[in-house]
mmCIF file of C-alpha atoms in Angstrom:
data_model
loop_
_atom_site.group_PDB
_atom_site.id
_atom_site.type_symbol
_atom_site.label_atom_id
_atom_site.label_comp_id
_atom_site.label_asym_id
_atom_site.label_seq_id
_atom_site.Cartn_x
_atom_site.Cartn_y
_atom_site.Cartn_z
ATOM 1 C CA UNK C 1256 107.321 84.532 65.589
ATOM 2 C CA UNK C 1257 104.434 82.180 66.272
ATOM 3 C CA UNK C 1258 101.809 84.925 66.452
ATOM 4 C CA UNK C 1259 101.818 87.525 63.675
ATOM 5 C CA UNK C 1260 98.204 88.673 63.244
ATOM 6 C CA UNK C 1261 96.939 90.328 66.406
ATOM 7 C CA UNK C 1262 93.627 91.841 67.417
ATOM 8 C CA UNK C 1263 93.686 94.166 70.428
ATOM 9 C CA UNK C 1264 90.302 95.034 71.951
ATOM 10 C CA UNK C 1265 90.476 97.805 74.530
ATOM 11 C CA UNK C 1266 88.167 100.206 76.338
ATOM 12 C CA UNK C 1267 91.062 102.036 77.978
ATOM 13 C CA UNK C 1268 92.747 104.585 75.734
ATOM 14 C CA UNK C 1269 95.747 105.131 77.996
ATOM 15 C CA UNK C 1270 96.618 101.442 78.094
ATOM 16 C CA UNK C 1271 96.048 101.035 74.384
ATOM 17 C CA UNK C 1272 98.440 103.864 73.595
ATOM 18 C CA UNK C 1273 101.200 102.303 75.671
ATOM 19 C CA UNK C 1274 100.653 98.769 74.389
ATOM 20 C CA UNK C 1275 100.672 100.081 70.817
ATOM 21 C CA UNK C 1276 104.069 101.685 71.391
ATOM 22 C CA UNK C 1277 105.365 98.335 72.668
ATOM 23 C CA UNK C 1278 103.912 96.288 69.803
ATOM 24 C CA UNK C 1279 105.335 98.732 67.247
ATOM 25 C CA UNK C 1280 108.730 97.220 68.011
ATOM 26 C CA UNK C 1281 107.682 93.808 66.678
ATOM 27 C CA UNK C 1282 107.128 92.551 63.113
ATOM 28 C CA UNK C 1283 103.442 91.820 63.624
ATOM 29 C CA UNK C 1284 100.215 93.088 62.111
ATOM 30 C CA UNK C 1285 97.919 94.611 64.734
ATOM 31 C CA UNK C 1286 94.330 95.771 64.501
ATOM 32 C CA UNK C 1287 92.908 97.839 67.357
ATOM 33 C CA UNK C 1288 89.224 97.956 68.262
ATOM 34 C CA UNK C 1289 86.886 98.926 71.095
ATOM 35 C CA UNK C 1290 83.569 97.670 72.463
ATOM 36 C CA UNK C 1291 80.137 99.000 71.461
ATOM 37 C CA UNK C 1292 79.239 102.022 73.552
ATOM 38 C CA UNK C 1293 82.795 102.386 74.794
ATOM 39 C CA UNK C 1294 83.779 105.899 75.926
ATOM 40 C CA UNK C 1295 86.856 105.455 73.744
ATOM 41 C CA UNK C 1296 84.707 105.409 70.631
ATOM 42 C CA UNK C 1297 82.902 108.539 71.750
ATOM 43 C CA UNK C 1298 86.160 110.302 72.517
ATOM 44 C CA UNK C 1299 87.683 109.443 69.158
ATOM 45 C CA UNK C 1300 84.577 110.598 67.304
ATOM 46 C CA UNK C 1301 84.830 113.979 68.991
ATOM 47 C CA UNK C 1302 88.549 114.540 68.668
ATOM 48 C CA UNK C 1303 89.275 112.701 65.399
ATOM 49 C CA UNK C 1304 92.231 111.334 67.267
ATOM 50 C CA UNK C 1305 95.034 109.491 65.526
ATOM 51 C CA UNK C 1306 95.224 107.027 68.397
ATOM 52 C CA UNK C 1307 95.437 103.363 67.376
ATOM 53 C CA UNK C 1308 91.808 102.368 67.825
ATOM 54 C CA UNK C 1309 89.986 102.341 64.554
ATOM 55 C CA UNK C 1310 86.733 100.435 64.859
ATOM 56 C CA UNK C 1311 84.125 98.775 67.026
ATOM 57 C CA UNK C 1312 83.780 95.030 67.593
ATOM 58 C CA UNK C 1313 80.760 93.356 69.180
ATOM 59 C CA UNK C 1314 81.703 89.928 70.544
ATOM 60 C CA UNK C 1315 78.017 89.005 70.914
ATOM 61 C CA UNK C 1316 77.797 88.918 67.114
ATOM 62 C CA UNK C 1317 78.565 85.352 66.007
ATOM 63 C CA UNK C 1318 79.412 86.455 62.469
ATOM 64 C CA UNK C 1319 81.956 88.956 63.783
ATOM 65 C CA UNK C 1320 83.506 86.288 65.981
ATOM 66 C CA UNK C 1321 83.751 83.944 62.987
ATOM 67 C CA UNK C 1322 85.637 86.623 61.063
ATOM 68 C CA UNK C 1323 88.033 87.112 63.982
ATOM 69 C CA UNK C 1324 88.705 83.383 64.131
ATOM 70 C CA UNK C 1325 89.513 83.339 60.437
ATOM 71 C CA UNK C 1326 91.821 86.367 60.448
ATOM 72 C CA UNK C 1327 93.761 86.476 63.739
ATOM 73 C CA UNK C 1328 95.953 84.080 65.668
ATOM 74 C CA UNK C 1329 96.139 86.108 68.886
ATOM 75 C CA UNK C 1330 93.503 88.304 70.554
ATOM 76 C CA UNK C 1331 94.495 90.605 73.427
ATOM 77 C CA UNK C 1332 92.005 92.098 75.862
ATOM 78 C CA UNK C 1333 93.084 95.390 77.465
ATOM 79 C CA UNK C 1334 90.355 96.256 79.954
ATOM 80 C CA UNK C 1335 87.798 95.130 77.386
ATOM 81 C CA UNK C 1336 84.347 95.219 78.988
ATOM 82 C CA UNK C 1337 83.005 92.346 76.906
ATOM 83 C CA UNK C 1338 82.963 88.676 77.811
ATOM 84 C CA UNK C 1339 84.864 86.564 75.303
ATOM 85 C CA UNK C 1340 82.552 83.854 73.902
ATOM 86 C CA UNK C 1341 83.563 80.190 73.927
ATOM 87 C CA UNK C 1342 83.428 80.215 70.140
ATOM 88 C CA UNK C 1343 86.396 82.583 70.195
ATOM 89 C CA UNK C 1344 88.525 81.335 73.080
ATOM 90 C CA UNK C 1345 88.292 77.726 71.915
ATOM 91 C CA UNK C 1346 89.534 78.626 68.427
ATOM 92 C CA UNK C 1347 92.093 81.405 68.930
ATOM 93 C CA UNK C 1348 94.650 82.076 71.638
ATOM 94 C CA UNK C 1349 93.233 84.905 73.784
ATOM 95 C CA UNK C 1350 95.038 86.662 76.609
ATOM 96 C CA UNK C 1351 93.883 89.280 79.070
ATOM 97 C CA UNK C 1352 95.613 92.003 81.058
ATOM 98 C CA UNK C 1353 93.669 92.144 84.315
ATOM 99 C CA UNK C 1354 93.923 94.901 86.971
ATOM 100 C CA UNK C 1355 93.856 92.447 89.858
ATOM 101 C CA UNK C 1356 96.012 89.717 91.395
ATOM 102 C CA UNK C 1357 94.343 86.478 90.328
ATOM 103 C CA UNK C 1358 92.682 84.599 91.846
ATOM 104 C CA UNK C 1359 92.529 86.941 94.869
ATOM 105 C CA UNK C 1360 90.560 89.651 93.071
ATOM 106 C CA UNK C 1361 88.971 88.555 89.819
ATOM 107 C CA UNK C 1362 86.191 90.365 88.012
ATOM 108 C CA UNK C 1363 85.095 93.994 88.079
ATOM 109 C CA UNK C 1364 86.886 96.840 89.882
ATOM 110 C CA UNK C 1365 89.435 94.712 91.781
ATOM 111 C CA UNK C 1366 90.957 97.708 93.586
ATOM 112 C CA UNK C 1367 87.584 98.575 95.116
ATOM 113 C CA UNK C 1368 87.161 95.158 96.678
ATOM 114 C CA UNK C 1369 90.833 94.926 97.677
ATOM 115 C CA UNK C 1370 90.347 98.093 99.748
ATOM 116 C CA UNK C 1371 87.054 96.889 101.217
ATOM 117 C CA UNK C 1372 88.252 93.382 102.064
ATOM 118 C CA UNK C 1373 91.893 94.251 102.862
ATOM 119 C CA UNK C 1374 93.138 91.725 100.319
ATOM 120 C CA UNK C 1375 96.114 91.640 98.008
ATOM 121 C CA UNK C 1376 96.155 93.927 94.977
ATOM 122 C CA UNK C 1377 98.116 93.409 91.800
ATOM 123 C CA UNK C 1378 98.129 92.880 88.046
ATOM 124 C CA UNK C 1379 97.794 89.636 86.104
ATOM 125 C CA UNK C 1380 98.509 88.609 82.536
ATOM 126 C CA UNK C 1381 96.630 85.415 81.779
ATOM 127 C CA UNK C 1382 95.090 83.250 79.109
ATOM 128 C CA UNK C 1383 91.339 83.683 78.775
ATOM 129 C CA UNK C 1384 89.262 80.646 79.707
ATOM 130 C CA UNK C 1385 85.542 79.981 79.989
ATOM 131 C CA UNK C 1386 85.563 81.114 83.628
ATOM 132 C CA UNK C 1387 85.932 84.871 84.192
ATOM 133 C CA UNK C 1388 89.527 85.943 84.925
ATOM 134 C CA UNK C 1389 90.466 82.394 85.869
ATOM 135 C CA UNK C 1390 92.622 81.195 82.983
ATOM 136 C CA UNK C 1391 96.226 79.970 83.244
ATOM 137 C CA UNK C 1392 98.493 82.710 84.587
ATOM 138 C CA UNK C 1393 101.349 83.944 82.407
ATOM 139 C CA UNK C 1394 102.647 86.535 84.875
ATOM 140 C CA UNK C 1395 101.412 88.471 87.890
ATOM 141 C CA UNK C 1396 102.812 90.948 90.365
ATOM 142 C CA UNK C 1397 101.649 92.498 93.608
ATOM 143 C CA UNK C 1398 100.943 96.234 93.753
ATOM 144 C CA UNK C 1399 101.295 98.084 97.048
ATOM 145 C CA UNK C 1400 98.050 99.236 98.612
ATOM 146 C CA UNK C 1401 98.263 102.042 101.165
ATOM 147 C CA UNK C 1402 95.951 103.335 103.875
ATOM 148 C CA UNK C 1403 95.716 106.648 101.999
ATOM 149 C CA UNK C 1404 94.782 105.079 98.662
ATOM 150 C CA UNK C 1405 91.446 105.695 97.013
ATOM 151 C CA UNK C 1406 90.092 103.562 94.202
ATOM 152 C CA UNK C 1407 91.618 106.048 91.756
ATOM 153 C CA UNK C 1408 95.143 106.150 93.168
ATOM 154 C CA UNK C 1409 95.268 102.367 93.570
ATOM 155 C CA UNK C 1410 93.930 101.825 90.067
ATOM 156 C CA UNK C 1411 96.481 104.195 88.514
ATOM 157 C CA UNK C 1412 99.304 102.267 90.177
ATOM 158 C CA UNK C 1413 97.882 98.954 88.938
ATOM 159 C CA UNK C 1414 97.629 100.197 85.352
ATOM 160 C CA UNK C 1415 101.327 101.094 85.343
ATOM 161 C CA UNK C 1416 102.135 97.602 86.633
ATOM 162 C CA UNK C 1417 99.975 96.045 83.904
ATOM 163 C CA UNK C 1418 101.879 97.920 81.200
ATOM 164 C CA UNK C 1419 105.145 96.807 82.789
ATOM 165 C CA UNK C 1420 103.967 93.171 82.833
ATOM 166 C CA UNK C 1421 102.972 93.374 79.183
ATOM 167 C CA UNK C 1422 106.323 94.829 78.179
ATOM 168 C CA UNK C 1423 108.236 92.131 80.079
ATOM 169 C CA UNK C 1424 106.269 89.212 78.647
ATOM 170 C CA UNK C 1425 105.124 90.106 75.128
ATOM 171 C CA UNK C 1426 108.272 88.771 73.466
ATOM 172 C CA UNK C 1427 107.811 85.274 74.888
ATOM 173 C CA UNK C 1428 104.083 85.444 74.168
ATOM 174 C CA UNK C 1429 104.572 86.317 70.506
ATOM 175 C CA UNK C 1430 107.127 83.522 70.181
ATOM 176 C CA UNK C 1431 104.786 81.060 71.888
ATOM 177 C CA UNK C 1432 107.507 80.290 74.407
ATOM 178 C CA UNK C 1433 105.817 81.432 77.603
ATOM 179 C CA UNK C 1434 104.854 79.153 80.472
ATOM 180 C CA UNK C 1435 101.721 79.307 82.581
ATOM 181 C CA UNK C 1436 100.759 78.340 86.109
ATOM 182 C CA UNK C 1437 97.425 77.371 87.607
ATOM 183 C CA UNK C 1438 96.553 78.781 91.022
ATOM 184 C CA UNK C 1439 93.632 76.958 92.606
ATOM 185 C CA UNK C 1440 93.795 78.815 95.906
ATOM 186 C CA UNK C 1441 90.571 80.425 97.146
ATOM 187 C CA UNK C 1442 89.879 83.767 95.513
ATOM 188 C CA UNK C 1443 87.208 86.395 95.175
ATOM 189 C CA UNK C 1444 85.089 87.166 92.131
ATOM 190 C CA UNK C 1445 83.351 90.545 91.981
ATOM 191 C CA UNK C 1446 80.667 91.237 89.420
ATOM 192 C CA UNK C 1447 79.360 94.589 88.301
ATOM 193 C CA UNK C 1448 76.132 93.992 90.221
ATOM 194 C CA UNK C 1449 78.178 93.514 93.413
ATOM 195 C CA UNK C 1450 79.770 96.904 92.845
ATOM 196 C CA UNK C 1451 76.453 98.589 92.088
ATOM 197 C CA UNK C 1452 75.068 97.383 95.416
ATOM 198 C CA UNK C 1453 77.754 99.365 97.216
ATOM 199 C CA UNK C 1454 76.902 102.747 95.748
ATOM 200 C CA UNK C 1455 73.863 103.777 97.811
ATOM 201 C CA UNK C 1456 75.000 104.579 101.335
ATOM 202 C CA UNK C 1457 73.011 103.261 104.277
ATOM 203 C CA UNK C 1458 72.935 106.277 106.600
ATOM 204 C CA UNK C 1459 71.698 104.153 109.515
ATOM 205 C CA UNK C 1460 74.605 101.717 109.294
ATOM 206 C CA UNK C 1461 76.781 101.468 112.392
ATOM 207 C CA UNK C 1462 80.509 100.823 112.473
ATOM 208 C CA UNK C 1463 83.950 102.253 113.148
ATOM 209 C CA UNK C 1464 85.452 105.338 111.560
ATOM 210 C CA UNK C 1465 87.991 103.088 109.830
ATOM 211 C CA UNK C 1466 85.236 101.016 108.261
ATOM 212 C CA UNK C 1467 83.533 104.130 106.917
ATOM 213 C CA UNK C 1468 86.804 105.622 105.666
ATOM 214 C CA UNK C 1469 87.665 102.377 103.863
ATOM 215 C CA UNK C 1470 84.182 102.243 102.363
ATOM 216 C CA UNK C 1471 84.311 105.778 101.020
ATOM 217 C CA UNK C 1472 87.878 105.622 99.739
ATOM 218 C CA UNK C 1473 87.041 102.381 97.927
ATOM 219 C CA UNK C 1474 84.291 104.241 96.051
ATOM 220 C CA UNK C 1475 86.230 107.457 95.429
ATOM 221 C CA UNK C 1476 87.359 107.493 91.823
ATOM 222 C CA UNK C 1477 87.174 110.997 90.306
ATOM 223 C CA UNK C 1478 85.825 112.188 87.950
ATOM 224 C CA UNK C 1479 83.163 109.496 88.466
ATOM 225 C CA UNK C 1480 80.375 110.020 90.994
ATOM 226 C CA UNK C 1481 79.881 106.754 92.846
ATOM 227 C CA UNK C 1482 78.816 106.727 96.500
ATOM 228 C CA UNK C 1483 75.625 108.607 97.292
ATOM 229 C CA UNK C 1484 72.691 108.983 99.656
ATOM 230 C CA UNK C 1485 69.243 110.370 98.927
ATOM 231 C CA UNK C 1486 67.531 113.384 100.432
ATOM 232 C CA UNK C 1487 63.935 113.218 101.617
ATOM 233 C CA UNK C 1488 62.879 114.603 98.234
ATOM 234 C CA UNK C 1489 64.627 111.720 96.485
ATOM 235 C CA UNK C 1490 67.546 113.701 95.089
ATOM 236 C CA UNK C 1491 70.958 112.061 95.164
ATOM 237 C CA UNK C 1492 73.835 113.586 97.118
ATOM 238 C CA UNK C 1493 77.178 112.211 95.970
ATOM 239 C CA UNK C 1494 80.010 111.629 98.426
ATOM 240 C CA UNK C 1495 83.738 111.248 97.901
ATOM 241 C CA UNK C 1496 86.705 111.236 100.241
ATOM 242 C CA UNK C 1497 89.856 113.348 100.006
ATOM 243 C CA UNK C 1498 92.935 111.762 101.583
ATOM 244 C CA UNK C 1499 96.317 113.461 101.656
ATOM 245 C CA UNK C 1500 99.474 111.943 103.065
ATOM 246 C CA UNK C 1501 101.458 114.317 105.291
ATOM 247 C CA UNK C 1502 104.547 115.709 103.585
#
């Protein structure tokens, strides 16, 4: 195998568990880590879990990045909330599992913006480049998006597709035998600040029922409280939408 020393950085425990079970089948050394302030770290500290995430890595720390460069030949991002610095991606092969169909929905919360903009949804496995979620594509697949989907139901379906993509392609990745494609078609990049602007509802806004339903289902992701409006006293009232397909 070309790649034998792997670093997996993840802020999604579910994905990390499944990827770990896949990587256990290969003769590679893997270290698992999470980002500073990650809910994974908090969860593990409370439960003393045996899950395969054992420490915290801050990619803003140049010394830490230098150590990574010296010790690992492949770094995998699994919903890691940190930006990978150029110092790292220019020295070590880095790949990312992204919950969106690149380049149609790059960046933060792709399922939210796919619902809002009625665009394609999917999962992408790609090399990390200096531009966010825009590196050469190793594999990608479309995920169905339904009228009854909320952010949560769409996201859950995407995560399963991401794990499937990883399982299908990790052998060729570890052997260094995979091929990539570049897609220069117009896409959409969403940043966290774009998402945050959506959260406060404008109660004077006019539109169709469909527009309002799409807006609310895009922001419905239990157990998180996202969409809200404020009372006259300034208190927030959170809003979510319940959709149920007829049986």
